[in-house]
Amino acid sequence: MKRTTQEIPAALIARQREYCDEIRALSSHLPSPPLACVDTYGCQQNEADSELLRGMLAQMGYGFTQEAEEADIVILNTCAIREHAEQRVLGNVGALVHTKRRHPGQIICVCGCMAQEEHVANRLRESFRHVDLVFGPHALWRFPELLRRVLTRRGRVFETSRSDGAIAEGLPVRRSGTVKAWVSIMYGCNNFCSYCIVPYVRGRERSRDPEMILQEIRELVEAGYRDITLLGQNVNSYGKDLDCGVDFPDLLEAAAAIPGDFLLRFMTSHPKDAGDKLFDVMARCPKVAPHLHLPFQSGSSRVLAAMNRRYTREEYLSKVDALRQRIPDIVLTSDVIVGFPGETDGEFEETLTLIQQVGYDALFTFIYSPRKGTPAASLPDPRTREEKLANFNRLVAEQDRISEEKHRAYVGTVQRCLVDGRDEKGLTARTPGNRLVRLTGGDESLIGQFVRVKITSSNRWSLTGEPAE
Ligand code: 5AD
Ligand code: SF4
């Protein structure tokens, strides 16, 4: 198989594993293992990256804690998608001054998308002098080498140079769950939506070898995982950099042919590339969950063009129709941005009518946040924050009404749900379409099993049900 993107040679990955062993030797004389606290912000890709960080840390001999206070190394795996998230991270990095004062040997590390932004890295360098190690997503696979440099030289290390990115296979992973798992199928994004920072910090699209992905899924199913989400910034671009004739629908169908009782999900799909071939595979493979997360971002074709989304309102709606013709009870979720620069009240109304027309089961709603270096950040933006917030609140209220109505329709039905864990309110499960179900009755032995659940009540966020005979 030929690829046009770069793969890290296995020998270099093996070298990173040796660095892990060297770090382990540094603490082997201690009575108990050193502790790591990994704090993750943002999307599922970051969650998956944190599982790799923990895998490498475990190999280095670290145990884990949720408390920064007691950790020997604190890692903040950050998100750059919106200003608010960045402010929160910087606030939390700032607060670590105090834990480090009480624990002078503590190593503080900032990685992920924010670290890849030049202005953030500069700010960390100049104003957050207690931070020891900063690296962007491109350097994730070199974390052992970078940490070793910090530990052995006690100097600060910054590795944030620009890159198109590469594929690193064979890093150790320590998964957080036992029922659900993430599988990255590709990294980066080539779409350059005009508001979005992701293509600048995560580099160009590159796909993992399909055989590696299928092997990972097989191993997960054998290990008892029941819900597997294929991850990529735009999974529909999968395979474009590989000369192997496998596109995303082919990969999904091959994954669905793996023996075992499990469900496959995927995110995120860009509407411009999601089409009939994908919808046909979803319709004919029972292991592909009846759920599609299909961000529309705006209901106005004028705004969509300014966002560089490369589809119109009508094209989006006709894709939803094509999908619903094949899978009438498909669960649809989406992302939307309110207050893109220059969005008028009339254009916002088009967003409202779009969500009414589609009837999403759930919606992730965001107020536009200017990101330095993106084209939209230099567009005139005359609306006030209050005006945008008023529209945002109207949208949320309308979606709440729709979600409540959608959820009410489940009451009285029996759903085959995966019991995925427990929280303070009791056992939790997911419908095939990924709606949250709170179980009354049942015990922990059900966790990890598909159970028939009779839905007894609902609200706008979740369903309630009991195991059915
Ligand atoms: N401002 C607001 N929301 C954004 N998103 C991405 N970039 C921005 C931004 N600059 C939203 C989009 C995307 C989701 C992950 O985050 O809706 O689909
Ligand atoms: Fe950002 Fe658009 Fe790429 Fe999604 S598809 S990561 S919104 S640039």
CSV table of C-alpha atoms and ligand atoms in Angstrom, one decimal:
chain,number,residue,atom,x,y,z
A,1,MET,CA,0.0,0.0,0.0
A,2,LYS,CA,1.3,3.4,-1.0
A,3,ARG,CA,0.6,6.4,1.1
A,4,THR,CA,1.1,10.1,0.3
A,5,THR,CA,1.3,11.0,4.0
A,6,GLN,CA,4.2,10.2,6.4
A,7,GLU,CA,4.3,7.2,8.7
A,8,ILE,CA,6.8,7.2,11.6
A,9,PRO,CA,9.2,4.3,11.2
A,10,ALA,CA,8.8,1.5,13.7
A,11,ALA,CA,12.4,1.8,14.8
A,12,LEU,CA,11.6,5.4,16.1
A,13,ILE,CA,8.6,4.2,18.0
A,14,ALA,CA,10.7,1.4,19.5
A,15,ARG,CA,13.2,4.0,20.6
A,16,GLN,CA,10.3,5.8,22.5
A,17,ARG,CA,9.6,2.6,24.3
A,18,GLU,CA,13.2,2.4,25.4
A,19,TYR,CA,12.9,6.0,26.7
A,20,CYS,CA,9.9,4.7,28.8
A,21,ASP,CA,12.1,2.0,30.3
A,22,GLU,CA,14.9,4.5,31.1
A,23,ILE,CA,12.4,6.8,32.9
A,24,ARG,CA,11.0,3.8,34.8
A,25,ALA,CA,14.6,3.0,36.0
A,26,LEU,CA,14.9,6.6,37.4
A,27,SER,CA,12.2,5.9,39.9
A,28,SER,CA,12.8,2.1,40.5
A,29,HIS,CA,14.4,2.8,43.9
A,30,LEU,CA,11.3,4.5,45.3
A,31,PRO,CA,9.0,2.7,47.8
A,32,SER,CA,5.9,3.4,45.7
A,33,PRO,CA,5.4,4.4,42.0
A,34,PRO,CA,5.3,8.1,41.1
A,35,LEU,CA,1.9,9.4,40.2
A,36,ALA,CA,0.5,11.1,37.1
A,37,CYS,CA,-2.6,13.2,36.7
A,38,VAL,CA,-3.9,13.6,33.2
A,39,ASP,CA,-6.6,16.2,32.7
A,40,THR,CA,-8.3,16.2,29.3
A,41,TYR,CA,-10.3,19.0,27.7
A,42,GLY,CA,-12.3,19.1,24.5
A,43,CYS,CA,-13.2,16.4,22.0
A,44,GLN,CA,-13.0,12.6,21.8
A,45,GLN,CA,-9.8,12.8,19.8
A,46,ASN,CA,-8.2,14.4,22.9
A,47,GLU,CA,-9.7,11.6,25.1
A,48,ALA,CA,-8.1,9.1,22.8
A,49,ASP,CA,-4.8,11.0,22.9
A,50,SER,CA,-4.9,10.9,26.7
A,51,GLU,CA,-5.3,7.2,26.6
A,52,LEU,CA,-2.0,7.1,24.7
A,53,LEU,CA,-0.4,9.4,27.2
A,54,ARG,CA,-1.5,7.1,30.0
A,55,GLY,CA,-0.3,4.1,28.1
A,56,MET,CA,3.2,5.7,27.8
A,57,LEU,CA,3.1,6.8,31.5
A,58,ALA,CA,2.2,3.3,32.6
A,59,GLN,CA,5.1,2.0,30.7
A,60,MET,CA,7.3,4.6,32.4
A,61,GLY,CA,6.2,3.2,35.8
A,62,TYR,CA,3.7,5.8,36.8
A,63,GLY,CA,0.5,5.1,38.7
A,64,PHE,CA,-2.5,7.4,38.3
A,65,THR,CA,-4.4,9.9,40.4
A,66,GLN,CA,-7.2,12.4,39.7
A,67,GLU,CA,-5.7,14.9,42.2
A,68,ALA,CA,-3.1,17.3,40.9
A,69,GLU,CA,-2.1,17.9,44.5
A,70,GLU,CA,-0.6,14.4,44.9
A,71,ALA,CA,0.8,14.0,41.4
A,72,ASP,CA,4.4,13.9,40.5
A,73,ILE,CA,3.5,14.9,36.9
A,74,VAL,CA,0.4,16.9,35.9
A,75,ILE,CA,-0.6,16.9,32.2
A,76,LEU,CA,-3.2,19.2,30.8
A,77,ASN,CA,-4.3,17.9,27.4
A,78,THR,CA,-5.9,21.0,26.0
A,79,CYS,CA,-8.5,22.1,23.4
A,80,ALA,CA,-8.2,25.3,21.2
A,81,ILE,CA,-11.6,25.2,19.6
A,82,ARG,CA,-13.1,28.1,21.5
A,83,GLU,CA,-11.8,31.0,23.6
A,84,HIS,CA,-13.7,30.0,26.7
A,85,ALA,CA,-12.0,26.6,26.8
A,86,GLU,CA,-8.7,28.2,26.5
A,87,GLN,CA,-9.3,30.7,29.3
A,88,ARG,CA,-10.4,27.8,31.5
A,89,VAL,CA,-7.2,25.9,30.8
A,90,LEU,CA,-5.0,28.9,31.4
A,91,GLY,CA,-6.8,29.5,34.7
A,92,ASN,CA,-6.1,25.9,35.7
A,93,VAL,CA,-2.4,26.1,34.6
A,94,GLY,CA,-2.1,29.2,36.7
A,95,ALA,CA,-3.5,27.5,39.7
A,96,LEU,CA,-0.8,24.8,39.5
A,97,VAL,CA,1.7,27.4,40.7
A,98,HIS,CA,0.4,26.6,44.2
A,99,THR,CA,0.6,22.8,44.0
A,100,LYS,CA,4.1,23.1,42.6
A,101,ARG,CA,5.1,25.4,45.5
A,102,ARG,CA,4.0,22.7,47.9
A,103,HIS,CA,5.6,19.9,45.8
A,104,PRO,CA,8.7,21.4,44.2
A,105,GLY,CA,9.6,18.3,42.2
A,106,GLN,CA,6.3,18.3,40.4
A,107,ILE,CA,6.5,18.3,36.6
A,108,ILE,CA,3.8,20.4,34.8
A,109,CYS,CA,3.1,19.6,31.2
A,110,VAL,CA,0.7,21.3,28.7
A,111,CYS,CA,0.0,19.5,25.5
A,112,GLY,CA,-2.8,19.2,22.9
A,113,CYS,CA,-4.2,21.8,20.4
A,114,MET,CA,-3.5,24.9,22.5
A,115,ALA,CA,0.1,24.1,22.9
A,116,GLN,CA,0.4,24.0,19.1
A,117,GLU,CA,-0.8,27.7,18.8
A,118,GLU,CA,2.2,29.9,18.7
A,119,HIS,CA,0.8,32.7,20.8
A,120,VAL,CA,-0.2,30.3,23.5
A,121,ALA,CA,3.2,28.6,23.5
A,122,ASN,CA,4.8,32.0,23.8
A,123,ARG,CA,2.6,33.0,26.7
A,124,LEU,CA,3.3,29.7,28.5
A,125,ARG,CA,7.0,30.3,28.0
A,126,GLU,CA,7.0,33.9,29.3
A,127,SER,CA,4.2,34.1,31.9
A,128,PHE,CA,3.8,30.5,33.2
A,129,ARG,CA,7.3,29.7,34.2
A,130,HIS,CA,6.3,26.8,36.4
A,131,VAL,CA,5.3,24.8,33.3
A,132,ASP,CA,8.1,22.4,32.4
A,133,LEU,CA,7.0,20.7,29.2
A,134,VAL,CA,4.9,22.0,26.3
A,135,PHE,CA,4.2,20.0,23.1
A,136,GLY,CA,1.6,20.0,20.4
A,137,PRO,CA,-0.3,17.0,18.9
A,138,HIS,CA,2.4,16.3,16.3
A,139,ALA,CA,4.9,15.5,19.1
A,140,LEU,CA,2.6,13.3,21.1
A,141,TRP,CA,4.4,10.1,20.0
A,142,ARG,CA,7.7,11.6,21.3
A,143,PHE,CA,6.3,12.3,24.8
A,144,PRO,CA,8.7,9.8,26.4
A,145,GLU,CA,11.8,11.4,24.8
A,146,LEU,CA,10.6,14.9,25.8
A,147,LEU,CA,9.8,13.9,29.4
A,148,ARG,CA,13.1,12.2,29.7
A,149,ARG,CA,14.8,15.4,28.6
A,150,VAL,CA,12.9,17.4,31.3
A,151,LEU,CA,13.7,14.8,34.0
A,152,THR,CA,17.4,14.4,33.3
A,153,ARG,CA,18.3,18.0,32.5
A,154,ARG,CA,15.7,19.7,34.7
A,155,GLY,CA,15.3,22.4,32.0
A,156,ARG,CA,12.1,23.5,30.3
A,157,VAL,CA,11.2,21.8,27.0
A,158,PHE,CA,9.0,23.3,24.3
A,159,GLU,CA,8.3,21.1,21.2
A,160,THR,CA,5.7,23.0,19.2
A,161,SER,CA,7.2,23.3,15.7
A,162,ARG,CA,4.8,23.3,12.8
A,163,SER,CA,4.2,20.1,10.9
A,164,ASP,CA,1.7,18.5,8.5
A,165,GLY,CA,1.6,15.6,10.9
A,166,ALA,CA,2.3,11.9,10.6
A,167,ILE,CA,0.9,8.5,11.6
A,168,ALA,CA,2.4,6.8,14.6
A,169,GLU,CA,1.5,3.2,15.1
A,170,GLY,CA,2.3,0.9,18.0
A,171,LEU,CA,2.3,3.3,21.0
A,172,PRO,CA,1.1,1.7,24.2
A,173,VAL,CA,-2.5,2.6,25.2
A,174,ARG,CA,-4.3,2.5,28.5
A,175,ARG,CA,-8.0,2.7,27.9
A,176,SER,CA,-10.3,4.4,30.4
A,177,GLY,CA,-13.3,2.3,29.8
A,178,THR,CA,-14.1,-1.4,29.6
A,179,VAL,CA,-17.3,-1.2,27.6
A,180,LYS,CA,-16.7,1.6,25.1
A,181,ALA,CA,-13.6,2.4,23.2
A,182,TRP,CA,-12.3,5.0,20.8
A,183,VAL,CA,-10.4,4.0,17.7
A,184,SER,CA,-8.7,6.8,15.7
A,185,ILE,CA,-8.9,6.0,12.0
A,186,MET,CA,-7.4,9.3,10.8
A,187,TYR,CA,-5.9,12.5,12.0
A,188,GLY,CA,-6.0,16.1,10.9
A,189,CYS,CA,-8.3,18.1,8.6
A,190,ASN,CA,-8.0,19.6,5.1
A,191,ASN,CA,-11.3,21.4,5.1
A,192,PHE,CA,-10.3,24.8,6.5
A,193,CYS,CA,-13.8,25.9,7.6
A,194,SER,CA,-13.2,29.6,8.0
A,195,TYR,CA,-13.9,29.7,11.7
A,196,CYS,CA,-12.0,26.6,12.7
A,197,ILE,CA,-8.5,26.3,14.3
A,198,VAL,CA,-8.2,22.5,13.9
A,199,PRO,CA,-6.5,22.4,10.5
A,200,TYR,CA,-3.8,24.7,11.8
A,201,VAL,CA,-3.0,22.7,14.9
A,202,ARG,CA,-3.7,19.2,13.9
A,203,GLY,CA,-2.2,19.2,10.4
A,204,ARG,CA,-3.3,17.6,7.2
A,205,GLU,CA,-5.6,14.6,6.8
A,206,ARG,CA,-3.8,11.3,7.1
A,207,SER,CA,-5.3,7.8,7.5
A,208,ARG,CA,-4.2,4.8,9.4
A,209,ASP,CA,-3.7,1.5,7.5
A,210,PRO,CA,-7.1,-0.2,7.3
A,211,GLU,CA,-5.6,-3.5,8.4
A,212,MET,CA,-4.2,-1.9,11.6
A,213,ILE,CA,-7.6,-0.4,12.3
A,214,LEU,CA,-9.5,-3.7,11.7
A,215,GLN,CA,-7.0,-5.6,13.9
A,216,GLU,CA,-7.5,-3.1,16.7
A,217,ILE,CA,-11.2,-3.5,16.5
A,218,ARG,CA,-11.0,-7.3,16.5
A,219,GLU,CA,-8.8,-7.1,19.6
A,220,LEU,CA,-11.2,-4.7,21.3
A,221,VAL,CA,-14.2,-7.0,20.6
A,222,GLU,CA,-12.3,-10.0,21.9
A,223,ALA,CA,-11.5,-8.1,25.0
A,224,GLY,CA,-15.2,-7.5,25.6
A,225,TYR,CA,-15.7,-3.9,24.3
A,226,ARG,CA,-19.2,-3.5,23.0
A,227,ASP,CA,-19.4,0.0,21.7
A,228,ILE,CA,-16.6,1.2,19.4
A,229,THR,CA,-16.4,4.7,18.0
A,230,LEU,CA,-14.3,5.4,14.9
A,231,LEU,CA,-12.7,8.8,15.3
A,232,GLY,CA,-11.5,11.4,12.8
A,233,GLN,CA,-12.0,15.1,12.2
A,234,ASN,CA,-13.8,14.2,9.0
A,235,VAL,CA,-14.1,10.4,8.8
A,236,ASN,CA,-15.6,10.7,5.3
A,237,SER,CA,-12.2,11.7,3.9
A,238,TYR,CA,-10.7,8.4,5.2
A,239,GLY,CA,-8.3,6.7,2.8
A,240,LYS,CA,-7.8,9.6,0.4
A,241,ASP,CA,-4.1,9.6,1.2
A,242,LEU,CA,-3.8,5.8,0.8
A,243,ASP,CA,-3.6,4.1,-2.5
A,244,CYS,CA,-5.5,1.0,-1.4
A,245,GLY,CA,-9.0,1.5,-2.8
A,246,VAL,CA,-10.6,1.6,0.7
A,247,ASP,CA,-12.8,4.6,1.5
A,248,PHE,CA,-14.8,5.2,4.7
A,249,PRO,CA,-17.9,3.2,3.8
A,250,ASP,CA,-15.7,0.2,2.8
A,251,LEU,CA,-13.8,0.4,6.1
A,252,LEU,CA,-17.1,0.7,8.1
A,253,GLU,CA,-18.5,-2.3,6.3
A,254,ALA,CA,-15.4,-4.4,6.9
A,255,ALA,CA,-15.4,-3.4,10.6
A,256,ALA,CA,-19.1,-4.4,10.8
A,257,ALA,CA,-18.2,-7.9,9.4
A,258,ILE,CA,-16.0,-8.6,12.4
A,259,PRO,CA,-17.6,-11.4,14.4
A,260,GLY,CA,-19.1,-10.5,17.9
A,261,ASP,CA,-21.9,-8.6,19.6
A,262,PHE,CA,-20.9,-5.0,19.4
A,263,LEU,CA,-22.0,-1.6,17.9
A,264,LEU,CA,-19.9,0.7,15.7
A,265,ARG,CA,-20.2,4.5,15.8
A,266,PHE,CA,-18.2,7.1,14.1
A,267,MET,CA,-17.6,10.8,14.2
A,268,THR,CA,-17.4,13.3,12.8
A,269,SER,CA,-19.0,13.4,9.3
A,270,HIS,CA,-18.7,16.4,7.0
A,271,PRO,CA,-22.0,16.7,5.1
A,272,LYS,CA,-20.2,17.6,1.9
A,273,ASP,CA,-18.6,14.1,1.8
A,274,ALA,CA,-21.4,12.0,3.5
A,275,GLY,CA,-23.5,10.4,0.8
A,276,ASP,CA,-25.5,7.4,-0.5
A,277,LYS,CA,-22.7,4.9,-0.3
A,278,LEU,CA,-22.2,5.6,3.5
A,279,PHE,CA,-26.0,5.6,4.1
A,280,ASP,CA,-26.4,2.3,2.2
A,281,VAL,CA,-23.7,0.7,4.4
A,282,MET,CA,-25.3,2.1,7.6
A,283,ALA,CA,-28.7,0.7,6.5
A,284,ARG,CA,-27.5,-2.8,5.6
A,285,CYS,CA,-25.0,-3.4,8.5
A,286,PRO,CA,-26.9,-4.1,11.8
A,287,LYS,CA,-23.7,-3.5,13.8
A,288,VAL,CA,-23.5,0.1,12.6
A,289,ALA,CA,-25.5,2.1,15.2
A,290,PRO,CA,-28.5,4.0,13.8
A,291,HIS,CA,-26.9,7.3,14.7
A,292,LEU,CA,-25.3,10.0,12.6
A,293,HIS,CA,-23.6,13.1,14.0
A,294,LEU,CA,-23.8,15.5,11.0
A,295,PRO,CA,-22.8,19.0,11.9
A,296,PHE,CA,-24.7,21.6,9.8
A,297,GLN,CA,-23.2,24.8,11.5
A,298,SER,CA,-25.8,27.2,9.9
A,299,GLY,CA,-29.2,27.0,8.2
A,300,SER,CA,-28.3,29.8,5.8
A,301,SER,CA,-26.6,29.1,2.5
A,302,ARG,CA,-25.0,32.5,2.6
A,303,VAL,CA,-23.4,31.9,6.0
A,304,LEU,CA,-22.4,28.3,5.0
A,305,ALA,CA,-20.5,29.8,2.0
A,306,ALA,CA,-18.8,32.3,4.3
A,307,MET,CA,-17.9,29.4,6.6
A,308,ASN,CA,-16.4,27.6,3.6
A,309,ARG,CA,-18.5,24.6,4.3
A,310,ARG,CA,-19.1,23.8,0.6
A,311,TYR,CA,-22.7,22.7,0.8
A,312,THR,CA,-26.0,24.6,0.8
A,313,ARG,CA,-29.0,24.4,3.1
A,314,GLU,CA,-30.8,22.5,0.4
A,315,GLU,CA,-28.0,20.0,-0.2
A,316,TYR,CA,-27.8,19.3,3.5
A,317,LEU,CA,-31.5,18.7,3.8
A,318,SER,CA,-31.5,16.4,0.8
A,319,LYS,CA,-28.8,14.3,2.4
A,320,VAL,CA,-30.9,14.0,5.6
A,321,ASP,CA,-33.8,12.9,3.4
A,322,ALA,CA,-31.7,10.3,1.6
A,323,LEU,CA,-30.6,8.9,5.0
A,324,ARG,CA,-34.1,8.9,6.4
A,325,GLN,CA,-35.5,7.1,3.4
A,326,ARG,CA,-33.1,4.3,4.2
A,327,ILE,CA,-33.2,4.4,8.0
A,328,PRO,CA,-36.4,6.1,9.1
A,329,ASP,CA,-35.7,5.9,12.8
A,330,ILE,CA,-32.1,7.2,12.5
A,331,VAL,CA,-31.0,9.3,15.5
A,332,LEU,CA,-29.5,12.6,14.2
A,333,THR,CA,-27.3,14.9,16.2
A,334,SER,CA,-25.5,18.0,15.0
A,335,ASP,CA,-23.3,21.0,15.8
A,336,VAL,CA,-24.3,24.6,15.1
A,337,ILE,CA,-22.7,28.0,15.5
A,338,VAL,CA,-24.7,31.1,16.4
A,339,GLY,CA,-23.3,34.6,15.6
A,340,PHE,CA,-20.8,33.8,12.9
A,341,PRO,CA,-19.5,37.3,11.7
A,342,GLY,CA,-22.1,39.1,9.7
A,343,GLU,CA,-24.9,36.6,10.5
A,344,THR,CA,-28.2,38.6,10.3
A,345,ASP,CA,-31.3,37.9,12.3
A,346,GLY,CA,-32.9,36.6,9.1
A,347,GLU,CA,-30.1,34.1,8.6
A,348,PHE,CA,-30.4,33.0,12.2
A,349,GLU,CA,-34.1,32.4,11.6
A,350,GLU,CA,-33.0,30.0,8.9
A,351,THR,CA,-31.0,28.1,11.5
A,352,LEU,CA,-34.1,27.9,13.6
A,353,THR,CA,-36.2,26.6,10.8
A,354,LEU,CA,-33.6,24.1,9.8
A,355,ILE,CA,-33.6,22.5,13.3
A,356,GLN,CA,-37.4,22.4,13.2
A,357,GLN,CA,-37.4,20.8,9.8
A,358,VAL,CA,-34.8,18.1,10.7
A,359,GLY,CA,-35.8,17.5,14.2
A,360,TYR,CA,-32.5,16.6,15.8
A,361,ASP,CA,-32.4,14.3,18.8
A,362,ALA,CA,-29.7,16.5,20.3
A,363,LEU,CA,-27.8,19.5,19.3
A,364,PHE,CA,-24.4,20.9,20.4
A,365,THR,CA,-24.9,24.7,20.2
A,366,PHE,CA,-21.9,27.1,20.2
A,367,ILE,CA,-21.6,30.9,20.1
A,368,TYR,CA,-19.0,31.9,17.5
A,369,SER,CA,-15.6,32.4,19.0
A,370,PRO,CA,-12.9,34.2,16.9
A,371,ARG,CA,-9.7,32.1,16.6
A,372,LYS,CA,-6.5,33.9,15.9
A,373,GLY,CA,-5.1,33.0,12.4
A,374,THR,CA,-8.4,31.8,10.9
A,375,PRO,CA,-10.0,33.7,8.0
A,376,ALA,CA,-13.3,34.4,9.9
A,377,ALA,CA,-11.4,36.2,12.7
A,378,SER,CA,-10.7,39.1,10.4
A,379,LEU,CA,-14.3,39.5,9.1
A,380,PRO,CA,-16.4,42.4,10.3
A,381,ASP,CA,-18.5,41.3,13.2
A,382,PRO,CA,-21.0,44.1,14.1
A,383,ARG,CA,-23.4,42.2,16.4
A,384,THR,CA,-23.0,42.5,20.1
A,385,ARG,CA,-22.5,39.6,22.4
A,386,GLU,CA,-25.9,40.3,24.0
A,387,GLU,CA,-27.6,40.0,20.6
A,388,LYS,CA,-25.8,36.7,19.8
A,389,LEU,CA,-26.7,35.4,23.3
A,390,ALA,CA,-30.4,36.2,22.8
A,391,ASN,CA,-30.4,34.2,19.5
A,392,PHE,CA,-28.4,31.4,21.2
A,393,ASN,CA,-30.9,31.2,24.0
A,394,ARG,CA,-33.8,31.0,21.5
A,395,LEU,CA,-32.1,28.2,19.7
A,396,VAL,CA,-31.4,26.2,22.9
A,397,ALA,CA,-35.0,26.6,24.0
A,398,GLU,CA,-36.3,25.4,20.7
A,399,GLN,CA,-34.0,22.4,20.7
A,400,ASP,CA,-34.9,21.6,24.3
A,401,ARG,CA,-38.5,21.5,23.1
A,402,ILE,CA,-37.6,19.2,20.2
A,403,SER,CA,-35.4,16.9,22.3
A,404,GLU,CA,-38.2,16.6,24.9
A,405,GLU,CA,-40.7,15.6,22.2
A,406,LYS,CA,-38.3,13.1,20.6
A,407,HIS,CA,-37.6,11.5,24.0
A,408,ARG,CA,-41.3,11.3,24.8
A,409,ALA,CA,-41.8,9.1,21.8
A,410,TYR,CA,-39.6,6.4,23.4
A,411,VAL,CA,-41.9,6.0,26.4
A,412,GLY,CA,-43.6,2.6,26.3
A,413,THR,CA,-41.2,1.1,23.7
A,414,VAL,CA,-38.6,-1.6,24.4
A,415,GLN,CA,-35.0,-0.8,23.3
A,416,ARG,CA,-32.0,-3.0,23.2
A,417,CYS,CA,-29.6,-0.9,25.3
A,418,LEU,CA,-26.0,-1.3,26.2
A,419,VAL,CA,-25.5,-0.9,30.0
A,420,ASP,CA,-22.3,1.1,30.1
A,421,GLY,CA,-21.7,2.1,33.7
A,422,ARG,CA,-23.0,3.7,36.8
A,423,ASP,CA,-23.0,7.2,38.1
A,424,GLU,CA,-24.3,8.8,41.3
A,425,LYS,CA,-27.9,8.3,40.2
A,426,GLY,CA,-27.5,4.6,39.3
A,427,LEU,CA,-26.9,2.4,36.3
A,428,THR,CA,-26.7,4.0,32.9
A,429,ALA,CA,-27.3,2.6,29.4
A,430,ARG,CA,-27.4,3.8,25.8
A,431,THR,CA,-30.0,3.1,23.2
A,432,PRO,CA,-28.6,2.0,19.8
A,433,GLY,CA,-29.0,5.7,18.7
A,434,ASN,CA,-26.9,6.6,21.8
A,435,ARG,CA,-29.6,8.3,23.9
A,436,LEU,CA,-28.9,8.1,27.6
A,437,VAL,CA,-31.1,5.7,29.6
A,438,ARG,CA,-31.2,5.7,33.4
A,439,LEU,CA,-32.0,2.3,34.7
A,440,THR,CA,-34.3,1.6,37.6
A,441,GLY,CA,-33.5,-1.9,38.8
A,442,GLY,CA,-30.8,-4.2,37.6
A,443,ASP,CA,-27.4,-4.5,39.2
A,444,GLU,CA,-23.7,-4.1,38.3
A,445,SER,CA,-23.5,-7.5,36.7
A,446,LEU,CA,-25.4,-6.0,33.7
A,447,ILE,CA,-22.6,-3.5,32.9
A,448,GLY,CA,-21.1,-4.4,29.5
A,449,GLN,CA,-24.3,-6.3,28.4
A,450,PHE,CA,-27.0,-5.5,25.9
A,451,VAL,CA,-30.3,-5.6,27.7
A,452,ARG,CA,-33.8,-5.1,26.6
A,453,VAL,CA,-35.1,-2.1,28.4
A,454,LYS,CA,-38.7,-0.9,28.7
A,455,ILE,CA,-38.7,2.9,28.6
A,456,THR,CA,-41.0,4.3,31.3
A,457,SER,CA,-40.4,8.0,31.3
A,458,SER,CA,-38.3,10.8,29.7
A,459,ASN,CA,-37.2,14.3,29.9
A,460,ARG,CA,-35.2,16.6,27.5
A,461,TRP,CA,-31.9,15.1,28.4
A,462,SER,CA,-32.5,11.4,29.0
A,463,LEU,CA,-34.8,8.4,29.2
A,464,THR,CA,-35.7,6.2,32.2
A,465,GLY,CA,-36.3,2.5,31.9
A,466,GLU,CA,-36.3,-0.9,33.5
A,467,PRO,CA,-34.9,-4.2,32.3
A,468,ALA,CA,-37.7,-6.0,30.4
A,469,GLU,CA,-38.4,-9.7,30.6
B,1,5AD,N1,-16.4,29.1,17.4
B,1,5AD,C1,-17.5,28.4,17.8
B,1,5AD,N2,-17.7,27.1,17.6
B,1,5AD,C2,-16.8,26.5,16.9
B,1,5AD,N3,-16.7,25.2,16.5
B,1,5AD,C3,-15.5,25.0,15.8
B,1,5AD,N4,-14.8,26.2,15.8
B,1,5AD,C4,-15.6,27.1,16.4
B,1,5AD,C5,-15.5,28.5,16.7
B,1,5AD,N5,-14.4,29.2,16.3
B,1,5AD,C6,-17.7,24.2,16.7
B,1,5AD,C7,-18.2,23.6,15.4
B,1,5AD,C8,-17.6,22.2,15.4
B,1,5AD,C9,-17.6,21.9,16.9
B,1,5AD,C10,-16.6,20.8,17.2
B,1,5AD,O1,-17.1,23.1,17.5
B,1,5AD,O2,-19.7,23.5,15.5
B,1,5AD,O3,-18.4,21.3,14.7
B,2,SF4,FE1,-12.9,22.3,11.8
B,2,SF4,FE2,-14.3,22.1,9.5
B,2,SF4,FE3,-12.2,20.5,9.9
B,2,SF4,FE4,-14.4,20.1,11.3
B,2,SF4,S1,-14.3,19.9,9.1
B,2,SF4,S2,-12.3,20.1,12.1
B,2,SF4,S3,-15.1,22.2,11.6
B,2,SF4,S4,-12.1,22.7,9.6
